[in-house]
mmCIF file of C-alpha atoms in Angstrom:
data_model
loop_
_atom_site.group_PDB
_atom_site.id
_atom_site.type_symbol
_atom_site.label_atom_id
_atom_site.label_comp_id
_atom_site.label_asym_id
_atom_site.label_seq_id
_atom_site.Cartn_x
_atom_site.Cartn_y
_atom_site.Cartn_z
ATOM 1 C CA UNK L 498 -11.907 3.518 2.479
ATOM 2 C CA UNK L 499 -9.197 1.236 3.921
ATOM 3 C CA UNK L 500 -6.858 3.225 1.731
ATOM 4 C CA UNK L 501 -5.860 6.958 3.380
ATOM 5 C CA UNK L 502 -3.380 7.665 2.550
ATOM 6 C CA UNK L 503 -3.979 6.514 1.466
ATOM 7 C CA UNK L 504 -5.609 7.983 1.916
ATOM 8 C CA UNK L 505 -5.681 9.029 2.996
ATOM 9 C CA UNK L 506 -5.959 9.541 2.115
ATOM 10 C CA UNK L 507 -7.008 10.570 2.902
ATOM 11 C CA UNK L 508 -8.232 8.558 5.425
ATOM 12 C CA UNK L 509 -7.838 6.760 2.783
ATOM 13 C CA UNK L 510 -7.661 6.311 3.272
ATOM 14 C CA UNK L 511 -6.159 6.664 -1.204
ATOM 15 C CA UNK L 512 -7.360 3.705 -5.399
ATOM 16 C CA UNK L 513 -7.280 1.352 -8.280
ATOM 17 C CA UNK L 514 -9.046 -1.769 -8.900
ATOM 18 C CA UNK L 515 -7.023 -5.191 -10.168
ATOM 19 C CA UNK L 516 -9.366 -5.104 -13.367
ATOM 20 C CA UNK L 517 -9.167 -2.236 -14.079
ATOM 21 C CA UNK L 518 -5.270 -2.162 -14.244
ATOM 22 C CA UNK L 519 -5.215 -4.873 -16.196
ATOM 23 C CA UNK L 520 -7.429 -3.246 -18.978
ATOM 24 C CA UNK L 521 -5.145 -0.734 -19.204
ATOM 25 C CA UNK L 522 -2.463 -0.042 -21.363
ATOM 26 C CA UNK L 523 0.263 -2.014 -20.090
ATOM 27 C CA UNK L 524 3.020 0.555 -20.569
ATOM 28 C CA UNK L 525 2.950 1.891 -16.649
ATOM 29 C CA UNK L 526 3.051 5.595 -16.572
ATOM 30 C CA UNK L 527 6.065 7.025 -14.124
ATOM 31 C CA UNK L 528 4.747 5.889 -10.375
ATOM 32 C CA UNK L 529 3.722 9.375 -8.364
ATOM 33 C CA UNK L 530 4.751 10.547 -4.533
ATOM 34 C CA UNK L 531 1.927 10.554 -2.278
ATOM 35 C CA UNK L 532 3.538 13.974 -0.859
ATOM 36 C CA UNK L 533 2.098 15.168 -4.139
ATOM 37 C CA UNK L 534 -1.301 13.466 -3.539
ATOM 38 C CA UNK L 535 -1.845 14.460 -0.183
ATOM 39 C CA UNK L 536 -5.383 14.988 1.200
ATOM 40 C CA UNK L 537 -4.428 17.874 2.508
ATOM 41 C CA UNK L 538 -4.327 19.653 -0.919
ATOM 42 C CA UNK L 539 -8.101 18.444 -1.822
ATOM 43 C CA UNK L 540 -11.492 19.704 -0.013
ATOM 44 C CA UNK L 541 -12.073 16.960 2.219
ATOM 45 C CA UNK L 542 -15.508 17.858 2.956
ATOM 46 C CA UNK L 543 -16.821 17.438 -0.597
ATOM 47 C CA UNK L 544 -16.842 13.929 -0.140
ATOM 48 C CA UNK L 545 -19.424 14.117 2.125
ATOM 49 C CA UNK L 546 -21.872 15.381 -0.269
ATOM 50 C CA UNK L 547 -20.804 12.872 -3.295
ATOM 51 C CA UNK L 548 -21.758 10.222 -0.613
ATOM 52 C CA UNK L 549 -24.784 11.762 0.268
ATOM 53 C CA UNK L 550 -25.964 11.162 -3.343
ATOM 54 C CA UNK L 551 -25.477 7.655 -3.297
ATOM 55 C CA UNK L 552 -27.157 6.891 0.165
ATOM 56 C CA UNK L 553 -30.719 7.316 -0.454
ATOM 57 C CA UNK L 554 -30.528 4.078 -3.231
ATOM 58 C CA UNK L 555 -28.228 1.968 -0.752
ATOM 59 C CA UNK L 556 -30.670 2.638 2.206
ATOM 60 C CA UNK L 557 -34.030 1.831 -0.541
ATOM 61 C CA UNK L 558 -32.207 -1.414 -0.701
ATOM 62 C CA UNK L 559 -31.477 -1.867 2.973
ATOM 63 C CA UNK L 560 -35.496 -3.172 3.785
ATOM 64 C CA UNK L 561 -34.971 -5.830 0.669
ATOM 65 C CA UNK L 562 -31.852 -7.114 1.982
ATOM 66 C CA UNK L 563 -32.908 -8.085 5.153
ATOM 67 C CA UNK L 564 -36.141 -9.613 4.830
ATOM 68 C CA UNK L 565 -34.421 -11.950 2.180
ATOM 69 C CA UNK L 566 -31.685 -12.957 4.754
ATOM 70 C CA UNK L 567 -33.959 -13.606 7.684
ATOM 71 C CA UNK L 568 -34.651 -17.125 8.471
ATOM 72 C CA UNK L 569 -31.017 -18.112 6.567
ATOM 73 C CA UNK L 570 -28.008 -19.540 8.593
ATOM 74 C CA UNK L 571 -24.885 -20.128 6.939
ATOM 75 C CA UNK L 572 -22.117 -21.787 8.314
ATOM 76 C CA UNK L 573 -18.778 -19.862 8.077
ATOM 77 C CA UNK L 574 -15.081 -21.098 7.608
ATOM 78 C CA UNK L 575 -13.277 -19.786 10.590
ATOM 79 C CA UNK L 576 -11.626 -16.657 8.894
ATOM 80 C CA UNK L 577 -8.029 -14.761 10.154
ATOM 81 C CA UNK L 578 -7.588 -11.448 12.624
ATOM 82 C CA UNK L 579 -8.231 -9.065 9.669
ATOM 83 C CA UNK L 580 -10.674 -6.826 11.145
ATOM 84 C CA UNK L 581 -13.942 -6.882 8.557
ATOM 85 C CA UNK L 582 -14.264 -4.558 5.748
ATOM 86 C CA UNK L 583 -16.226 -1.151 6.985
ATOM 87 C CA UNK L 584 -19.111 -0.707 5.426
ATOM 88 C CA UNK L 585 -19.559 0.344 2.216
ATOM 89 C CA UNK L 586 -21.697 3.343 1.721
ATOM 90 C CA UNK L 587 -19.962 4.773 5.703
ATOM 91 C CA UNK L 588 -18.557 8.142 5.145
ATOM 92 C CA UNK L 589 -14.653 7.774 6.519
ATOM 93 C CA UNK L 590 -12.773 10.466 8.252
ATOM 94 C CA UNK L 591 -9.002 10.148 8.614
ATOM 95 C CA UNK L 592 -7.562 11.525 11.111
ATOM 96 C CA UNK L 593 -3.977 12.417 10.863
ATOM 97 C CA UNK L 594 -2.282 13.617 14.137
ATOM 98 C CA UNK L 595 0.295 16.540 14.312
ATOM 99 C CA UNK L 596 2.788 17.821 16.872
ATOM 100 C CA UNK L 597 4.256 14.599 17.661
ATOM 101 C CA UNK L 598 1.070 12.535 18.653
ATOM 102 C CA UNK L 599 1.306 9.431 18.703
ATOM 103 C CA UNK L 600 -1.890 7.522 18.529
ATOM 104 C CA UNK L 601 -0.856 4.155 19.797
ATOM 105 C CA UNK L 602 0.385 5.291 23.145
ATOM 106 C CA UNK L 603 -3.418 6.151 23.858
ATOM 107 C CA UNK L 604 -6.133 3.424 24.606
ATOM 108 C CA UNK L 605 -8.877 3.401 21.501
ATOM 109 C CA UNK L 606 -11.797 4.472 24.024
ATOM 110 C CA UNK L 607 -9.680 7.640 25.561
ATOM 111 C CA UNK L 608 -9.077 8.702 21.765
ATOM 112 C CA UNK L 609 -12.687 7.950 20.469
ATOM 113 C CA UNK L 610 -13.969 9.828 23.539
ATOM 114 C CA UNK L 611 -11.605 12.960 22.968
ATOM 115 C CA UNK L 612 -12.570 12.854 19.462
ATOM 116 C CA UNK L 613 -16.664 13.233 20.522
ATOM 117 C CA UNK L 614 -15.432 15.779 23.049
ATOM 118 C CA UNK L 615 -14.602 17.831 20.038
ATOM 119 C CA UNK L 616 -16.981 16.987 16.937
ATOM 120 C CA UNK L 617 -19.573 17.361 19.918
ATOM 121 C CA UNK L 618 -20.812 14.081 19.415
ATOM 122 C CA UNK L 619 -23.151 12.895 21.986
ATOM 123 C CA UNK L 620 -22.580 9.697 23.885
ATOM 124 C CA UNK L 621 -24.776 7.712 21.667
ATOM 125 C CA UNK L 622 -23.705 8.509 18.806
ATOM 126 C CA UNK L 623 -19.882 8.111 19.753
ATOM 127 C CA UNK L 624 -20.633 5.030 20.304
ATOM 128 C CA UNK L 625 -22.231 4.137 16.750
ATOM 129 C CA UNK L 626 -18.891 5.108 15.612
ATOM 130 C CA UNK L 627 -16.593 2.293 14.021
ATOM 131 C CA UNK L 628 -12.786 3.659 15.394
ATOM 132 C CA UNK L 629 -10.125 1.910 13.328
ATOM 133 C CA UNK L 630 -6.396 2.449 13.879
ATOM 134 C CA UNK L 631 -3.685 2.759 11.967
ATOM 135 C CA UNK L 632 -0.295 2.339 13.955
ATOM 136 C CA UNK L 633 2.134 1.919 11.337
ATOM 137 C CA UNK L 634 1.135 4.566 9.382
ATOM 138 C CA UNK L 635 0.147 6.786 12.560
ATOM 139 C CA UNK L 636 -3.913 7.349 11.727
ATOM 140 C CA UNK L 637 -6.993 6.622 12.255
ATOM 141 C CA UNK L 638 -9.806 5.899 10.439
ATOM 142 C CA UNK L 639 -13.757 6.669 11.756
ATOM 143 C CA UNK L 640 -16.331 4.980 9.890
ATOM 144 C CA UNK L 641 -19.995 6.873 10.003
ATOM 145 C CA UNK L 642 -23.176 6.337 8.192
ATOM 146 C CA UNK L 643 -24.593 9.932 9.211
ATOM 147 C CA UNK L 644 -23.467 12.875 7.025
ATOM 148 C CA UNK L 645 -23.881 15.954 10.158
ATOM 149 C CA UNK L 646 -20.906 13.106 12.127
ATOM 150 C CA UNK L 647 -18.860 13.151 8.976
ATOM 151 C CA UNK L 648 -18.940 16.817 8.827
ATOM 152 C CA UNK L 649 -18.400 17.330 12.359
ATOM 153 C CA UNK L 650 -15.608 15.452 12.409
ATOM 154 C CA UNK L 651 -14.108 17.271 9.129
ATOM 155 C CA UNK L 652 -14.577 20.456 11.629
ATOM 156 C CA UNK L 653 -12.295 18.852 14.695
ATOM 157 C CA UNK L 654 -8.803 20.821 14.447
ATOM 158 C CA UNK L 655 -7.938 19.736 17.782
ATOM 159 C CA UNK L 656 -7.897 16.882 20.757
ATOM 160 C CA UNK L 657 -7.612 17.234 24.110
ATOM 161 C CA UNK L 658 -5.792 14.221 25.783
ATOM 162 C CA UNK L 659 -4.795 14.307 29.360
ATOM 163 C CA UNK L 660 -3.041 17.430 30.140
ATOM 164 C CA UNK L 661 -2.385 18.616 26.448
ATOM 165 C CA UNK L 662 -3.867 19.255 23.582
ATOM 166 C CA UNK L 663 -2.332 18.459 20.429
ATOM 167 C CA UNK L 664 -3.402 19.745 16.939
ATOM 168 C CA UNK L 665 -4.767 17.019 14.059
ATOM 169 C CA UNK L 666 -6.174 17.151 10.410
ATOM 170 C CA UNK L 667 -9.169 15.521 9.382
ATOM 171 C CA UNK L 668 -9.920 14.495 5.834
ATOM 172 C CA UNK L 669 -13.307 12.788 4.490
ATOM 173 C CA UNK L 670 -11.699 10.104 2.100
ATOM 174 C CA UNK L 671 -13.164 9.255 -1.784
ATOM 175 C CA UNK L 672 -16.059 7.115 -1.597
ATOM 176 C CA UNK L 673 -15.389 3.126 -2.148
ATOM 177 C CA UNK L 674 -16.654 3.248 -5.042
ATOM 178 C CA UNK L 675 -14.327 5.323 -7.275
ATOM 179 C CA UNK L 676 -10.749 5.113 -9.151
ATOM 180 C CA UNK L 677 -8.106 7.508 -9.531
ATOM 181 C CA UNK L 678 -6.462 8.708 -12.771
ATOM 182 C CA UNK L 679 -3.459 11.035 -13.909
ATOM 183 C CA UNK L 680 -3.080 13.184 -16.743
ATOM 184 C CA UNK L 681 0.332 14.787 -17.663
ATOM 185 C CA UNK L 682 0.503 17.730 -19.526
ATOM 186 C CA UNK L 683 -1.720 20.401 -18.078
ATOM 187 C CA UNK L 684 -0.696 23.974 -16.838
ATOM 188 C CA UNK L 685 0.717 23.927 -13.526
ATOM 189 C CA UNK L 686 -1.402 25.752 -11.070
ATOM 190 C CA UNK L 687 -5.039 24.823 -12.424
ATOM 191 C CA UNK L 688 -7.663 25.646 -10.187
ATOM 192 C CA UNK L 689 -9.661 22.368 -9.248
ATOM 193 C CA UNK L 690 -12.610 24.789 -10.847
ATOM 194 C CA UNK L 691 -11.128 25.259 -14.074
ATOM 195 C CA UNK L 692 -10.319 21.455 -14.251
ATOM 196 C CA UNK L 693 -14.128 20.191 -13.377
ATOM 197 C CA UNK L 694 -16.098 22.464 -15.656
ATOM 198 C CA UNK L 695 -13.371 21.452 -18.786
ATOM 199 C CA UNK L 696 -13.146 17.926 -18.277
ATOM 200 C CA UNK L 697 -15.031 15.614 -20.988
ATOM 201 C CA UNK L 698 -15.379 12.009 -20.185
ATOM 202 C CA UNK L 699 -17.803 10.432 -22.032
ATOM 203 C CA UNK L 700 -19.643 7.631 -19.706
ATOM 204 C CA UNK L 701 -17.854 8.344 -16.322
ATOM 205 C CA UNK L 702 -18.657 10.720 -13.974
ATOM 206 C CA UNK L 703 -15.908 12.890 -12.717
ATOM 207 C CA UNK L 704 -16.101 13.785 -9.052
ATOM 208 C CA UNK L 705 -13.112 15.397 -7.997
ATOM 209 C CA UNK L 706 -9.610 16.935 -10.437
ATOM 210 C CA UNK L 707 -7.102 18.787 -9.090
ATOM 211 C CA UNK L 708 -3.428 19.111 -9.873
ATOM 212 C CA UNK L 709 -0.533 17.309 -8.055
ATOM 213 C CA UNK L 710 1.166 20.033 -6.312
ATOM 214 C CA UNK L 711 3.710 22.391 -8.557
ATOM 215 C CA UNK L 712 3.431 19.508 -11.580
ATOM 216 C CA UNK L 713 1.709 19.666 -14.875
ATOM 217 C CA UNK L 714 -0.128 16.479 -13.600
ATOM 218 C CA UNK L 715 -4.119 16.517 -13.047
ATOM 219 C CA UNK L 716 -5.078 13.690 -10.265
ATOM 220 C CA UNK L 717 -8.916 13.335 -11.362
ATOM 221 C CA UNK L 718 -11.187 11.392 -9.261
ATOM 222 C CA UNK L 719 -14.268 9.273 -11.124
ATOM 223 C CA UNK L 720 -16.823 7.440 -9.817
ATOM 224 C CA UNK L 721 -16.881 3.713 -10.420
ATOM 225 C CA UNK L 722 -14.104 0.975 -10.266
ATOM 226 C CA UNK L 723 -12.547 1.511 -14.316
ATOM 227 C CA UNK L 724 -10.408 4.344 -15.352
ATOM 228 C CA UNK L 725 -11.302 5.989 -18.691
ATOM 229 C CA UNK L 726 -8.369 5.733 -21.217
ATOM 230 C CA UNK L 727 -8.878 8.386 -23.004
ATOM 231 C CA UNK L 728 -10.440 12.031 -21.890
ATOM 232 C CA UNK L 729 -10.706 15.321 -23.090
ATOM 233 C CA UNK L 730 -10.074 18.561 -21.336
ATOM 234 C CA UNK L 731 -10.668 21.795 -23.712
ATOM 235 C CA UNK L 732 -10.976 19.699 -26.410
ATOM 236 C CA UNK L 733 -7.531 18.430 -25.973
ATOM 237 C CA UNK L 734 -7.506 15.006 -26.108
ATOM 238 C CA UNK L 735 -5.323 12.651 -23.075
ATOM 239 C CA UNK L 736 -4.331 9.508 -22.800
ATOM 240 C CA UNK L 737 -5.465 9.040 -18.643
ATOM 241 C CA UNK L 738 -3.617 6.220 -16.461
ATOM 242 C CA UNK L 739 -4.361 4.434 -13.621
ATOM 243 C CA UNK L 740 -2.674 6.136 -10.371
ATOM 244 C CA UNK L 741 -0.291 4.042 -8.778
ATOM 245 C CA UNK L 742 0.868 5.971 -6.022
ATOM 246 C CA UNK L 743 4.099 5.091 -4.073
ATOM 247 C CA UNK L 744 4.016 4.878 -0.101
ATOM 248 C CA UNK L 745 5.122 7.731 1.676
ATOM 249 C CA UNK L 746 8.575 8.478 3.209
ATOM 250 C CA UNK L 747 9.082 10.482 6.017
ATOM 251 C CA UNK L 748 11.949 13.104 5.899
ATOM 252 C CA UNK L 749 12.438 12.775 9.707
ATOM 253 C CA UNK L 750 12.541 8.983 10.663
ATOM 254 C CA UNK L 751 12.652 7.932 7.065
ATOM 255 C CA UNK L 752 9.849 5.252 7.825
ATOM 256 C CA UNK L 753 7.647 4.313 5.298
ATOM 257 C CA UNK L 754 4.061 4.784 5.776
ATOM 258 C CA UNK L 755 3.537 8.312 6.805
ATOM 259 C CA UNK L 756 4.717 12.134 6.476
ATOM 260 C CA UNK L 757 6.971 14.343 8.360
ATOM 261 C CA UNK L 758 4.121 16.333 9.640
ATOM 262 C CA UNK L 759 2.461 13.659 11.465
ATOM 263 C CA UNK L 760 5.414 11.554 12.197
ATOM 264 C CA UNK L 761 5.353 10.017 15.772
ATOM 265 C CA UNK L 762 9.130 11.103 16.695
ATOM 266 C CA UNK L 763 9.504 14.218 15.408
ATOM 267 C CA UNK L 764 12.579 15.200 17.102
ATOM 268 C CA UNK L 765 14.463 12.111 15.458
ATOM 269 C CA UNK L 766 17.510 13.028 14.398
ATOM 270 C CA UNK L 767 18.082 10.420 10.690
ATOM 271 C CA UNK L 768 21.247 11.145 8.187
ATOM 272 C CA UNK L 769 18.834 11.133 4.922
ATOM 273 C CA UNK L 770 21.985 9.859 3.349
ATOM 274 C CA UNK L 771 23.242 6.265 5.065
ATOM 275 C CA UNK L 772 19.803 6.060 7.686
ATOM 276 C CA UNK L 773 21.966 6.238 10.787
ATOM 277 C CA UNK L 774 20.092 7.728 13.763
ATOM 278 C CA UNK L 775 22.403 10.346 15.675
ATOM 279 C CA UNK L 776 24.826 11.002 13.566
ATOM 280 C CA UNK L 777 27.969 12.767 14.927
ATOM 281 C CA UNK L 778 29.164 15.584 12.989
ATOM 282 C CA UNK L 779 31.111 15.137 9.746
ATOM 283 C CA UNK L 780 30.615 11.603 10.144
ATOM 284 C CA UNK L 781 31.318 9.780 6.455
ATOM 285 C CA UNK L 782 28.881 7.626 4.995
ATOM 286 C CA UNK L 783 27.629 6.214 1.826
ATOM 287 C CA UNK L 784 23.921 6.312 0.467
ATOM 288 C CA UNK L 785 21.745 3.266 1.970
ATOM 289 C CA UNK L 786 18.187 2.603 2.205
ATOM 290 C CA UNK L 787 16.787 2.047 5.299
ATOM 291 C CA UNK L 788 13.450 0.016 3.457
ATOM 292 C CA UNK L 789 15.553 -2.218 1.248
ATOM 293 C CA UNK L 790 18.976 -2.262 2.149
ATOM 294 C CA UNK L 791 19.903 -0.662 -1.417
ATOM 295 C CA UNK L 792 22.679 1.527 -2.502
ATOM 296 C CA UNK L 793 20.668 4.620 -3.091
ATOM 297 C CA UNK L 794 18.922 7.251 -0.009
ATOM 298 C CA UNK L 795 15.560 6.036 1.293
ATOM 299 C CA UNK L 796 13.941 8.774 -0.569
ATOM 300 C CA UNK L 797 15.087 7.739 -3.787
ATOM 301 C CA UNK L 798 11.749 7.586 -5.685
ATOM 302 C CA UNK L 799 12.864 4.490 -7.607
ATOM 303 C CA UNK L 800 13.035 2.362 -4.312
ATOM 304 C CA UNK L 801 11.222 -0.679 -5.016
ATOM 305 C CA UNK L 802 10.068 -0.924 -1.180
ATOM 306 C CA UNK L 803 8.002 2.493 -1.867
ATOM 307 C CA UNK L 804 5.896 0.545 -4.854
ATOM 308 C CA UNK L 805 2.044 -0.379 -3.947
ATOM 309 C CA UNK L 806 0.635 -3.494 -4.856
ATOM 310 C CA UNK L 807 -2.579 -2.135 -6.939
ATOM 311 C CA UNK L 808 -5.639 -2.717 -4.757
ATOM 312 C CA UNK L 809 -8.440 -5.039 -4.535
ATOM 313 C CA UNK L 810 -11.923 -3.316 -4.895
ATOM 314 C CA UNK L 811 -13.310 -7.210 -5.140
ATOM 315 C CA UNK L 812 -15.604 -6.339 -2.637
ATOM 316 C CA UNK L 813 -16.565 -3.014 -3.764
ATOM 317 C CA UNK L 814 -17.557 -4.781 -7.378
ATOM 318 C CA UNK L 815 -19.344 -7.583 -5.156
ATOM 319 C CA UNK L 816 -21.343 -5.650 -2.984
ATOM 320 C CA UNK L 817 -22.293 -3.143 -5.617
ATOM 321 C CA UNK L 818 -23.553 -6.497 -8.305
ATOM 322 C CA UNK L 819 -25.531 -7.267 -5.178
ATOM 323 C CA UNK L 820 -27.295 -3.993 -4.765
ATOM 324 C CA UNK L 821 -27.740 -3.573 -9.131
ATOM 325 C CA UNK L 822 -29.764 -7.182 -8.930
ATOM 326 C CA UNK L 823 -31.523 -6.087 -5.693
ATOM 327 C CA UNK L 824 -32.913 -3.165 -7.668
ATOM 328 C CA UNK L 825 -33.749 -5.219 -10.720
ATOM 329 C CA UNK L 826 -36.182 -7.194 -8.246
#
C-alpha cells in the first residue's frame, strides 16, 4: 500500500486501478476530500484479518516460485532511485505522527527502534521490518509479513524519542489488492454494520463500507482491481463510481499532502485567505492559492493542484496473473 493516505491511508497508504477507470462510465462523479476518507474513521485493524485470508495461497505458491527461478540470471537495465515496490501480500501500518512530530528530523533507525520499543518487537524481528518514509506527507509506512507485528503495531499509541514522548495513530491500510467505490444517496450516519450485511454485489466481494463522515456518501471497499457499476443495497439499486479522492490540505500550513492533526508546524500561523505566513492584524488581502497560484483560497475544493492522477495497480494485476498461472501448474 504505497497509497495512505492515502492512505492512508491509511498508510495508504488510500485506490483505483487505470483499467478500471477507464471501464467506467466516463461522466466523473464530484471528486471527494480525503478529510472525509480518513483512516481514522475506519477499523484499521480489520485489515489485518482480510490479509490473513489471502496469505495461506500466496505462501502455497512461495515453494513453486523459487525452485522455478533458481539457476536463472537475468540481466537488468539499470533502473532510477524509486525505492522497489513492498511486497505484495505485507500487511502495512501507517503511522501518522501527532503533536507536532516531525518524522524527518529523526534518523530512520532511532524511529524504527522507538517504534519496537513500543509494539514490543524484539530485536529480530525489528529488523525484518521494511521502514519507509514519507516526508512530504509527514508518515511512515512499515511493511510486515507477520499478522501478531501488524497488530502490534495497530496497538502503538505512543513513541518515545529522546526526552519526549509524542502521541501517533496507527492504521493497517486496504490490502493491494482492492478498489474503492462511492455511492451517493444513503442515510447519513449508517453504521459500517448496517452497510455490510445490506450490500448486494453480485461477483465482488465487499470487504469494508462505511460512510464519508456527516454525507449521504457510502465509501465501500471490494476486493480486486475493478469497481462494480452497479450495486444494490436493500434492494435499492446504485450506480457505484470509482473514488477519486483529492490530496489533502492542511488548515494550518495549507500544504498539500497531509492534515492539521499531524502537520509538522503546528504553531504556523497561515491567512487561509491570501497564504501569507504571519499576518499582521487587519492586514487586506485577496484570495490566492498557495498550490497553484489561483484566484480562489487553497482550500477551495475545485483547486486543480488537489486532483490525483488515478493510480497504477500494474503491478498488483502482474503479480497476481503470476500467482493465478502458478496455481494452474
Amino acid at each position: 500500500m504505497e497509497n495512505a493516505t492515502d492512505p492512508p491511508e491509511k498508510v495508504t497508504e488510500d485506490a483505483v486501478n487505470m483499467t478500471a477507470a477507464a471501464a467506467m462510465d466516463t461522466t466523473p462523479p464530484a471528486l471527494t476530500n480525503d478529510d472525509e476518507t480518513s483512516p481514522s474513521n475506519e477499523d484499521g485493524s480489520a485489515w489485518v484479518l482480510v490479509q490473513k485470508k489471502r496469505r495461506t495461497q500466496a505462501d502455497l505458491l512461495q515453494g513453486t516460485k523459487t525452485s522455478e527461478l533458481q539457476g536463472k540470471t537475468t540481466q537488468r537495465k539499470p533502473t532510477t532511485s524509486r525505492p522497489p515496490p513492498l511486497p505484495l501480500h505485507d500487511y502495512k501500518a501507517i503511522l501518522r505522527p501527532l503533536g507536532g512530530l516531525r518524522l524527518d528530523q529523526w534518523s530512520r533507525p532511532t524511529l524504527t527502534r522507538a517504534i519496537g520499543v513500543a509494539a514490543s518487537l524484539p530485536p529480530a524481528e525489528v529488523d525484518g521490518l521494511v521502514f519507509r518514509l514519507r516526508p512530504e506527507q509527514n508518515l511512515a509506512v512499515i511493511s510486515t509479513p507477520h499478522e501478531h507485528i501488524a497488530l502490534n503495531l495497530y496497538s502503538v499509541q505512543h513513541l518515545r524519542l529522546g526526552e519526549h514522548t509524542y502521541p501517533v495513530s496507527i492504521y493497517i491500510a486496504a490490502p493491494d489488492n482492492s478498489c474503492k467505490g462511492i455511492i451517493y444517496g444513503v442515510d447519513p450516519g449508517t453504521s459500517p454494520s448496517e452497510l455490510m450485511d445490506h450490500l448486494i454485489t453480485p461477483g465482488h466481494t465487499v470487504l469494508q463500507a462505511r460512510m464519508m463522515g456527516k454525507t449521504s456518501t457510502a465509501l465501500i471497499t471490494f476486493e480486486g482491481l475493478q469497481v462494480p457499476h452497479y450495486i444494490r443495497y436493500y434492494g435499492a439499486e446504485y450506480r457505484c463510481y470509482v473514488h477519486r479522492p483529492r490530496k489533502q490540505v492542511c488548515t494550518v500550513c495549507l500544504r498539500l499532502g497531509h492534515r492539521s492533526d499531524n502537520c509538522p508546524t503546528p504553531n504556523c500561523v497561515t491567512c487561509e485567505t491570501c497564504g501569507v505566513d504571519n499576518p499582521t492584524p487587519g492586514h487586506s488581502c485577496a484570495p490566492k492559492c498557495r498550490s497553484c497560484g489561483g484566484d480562489h483560497p487553497t482550500t477551495d475544493t475545485g483547486c486543480l493542484a488537489r486532483v490525483r492522477p488515478p493510480l497504477n495497480k500494474e503491478r498488483v494485476r502482474k503479480a497476481l496473473q503470476q500467482e493465478q498461472l502458478q496455481r494452474d501448474v
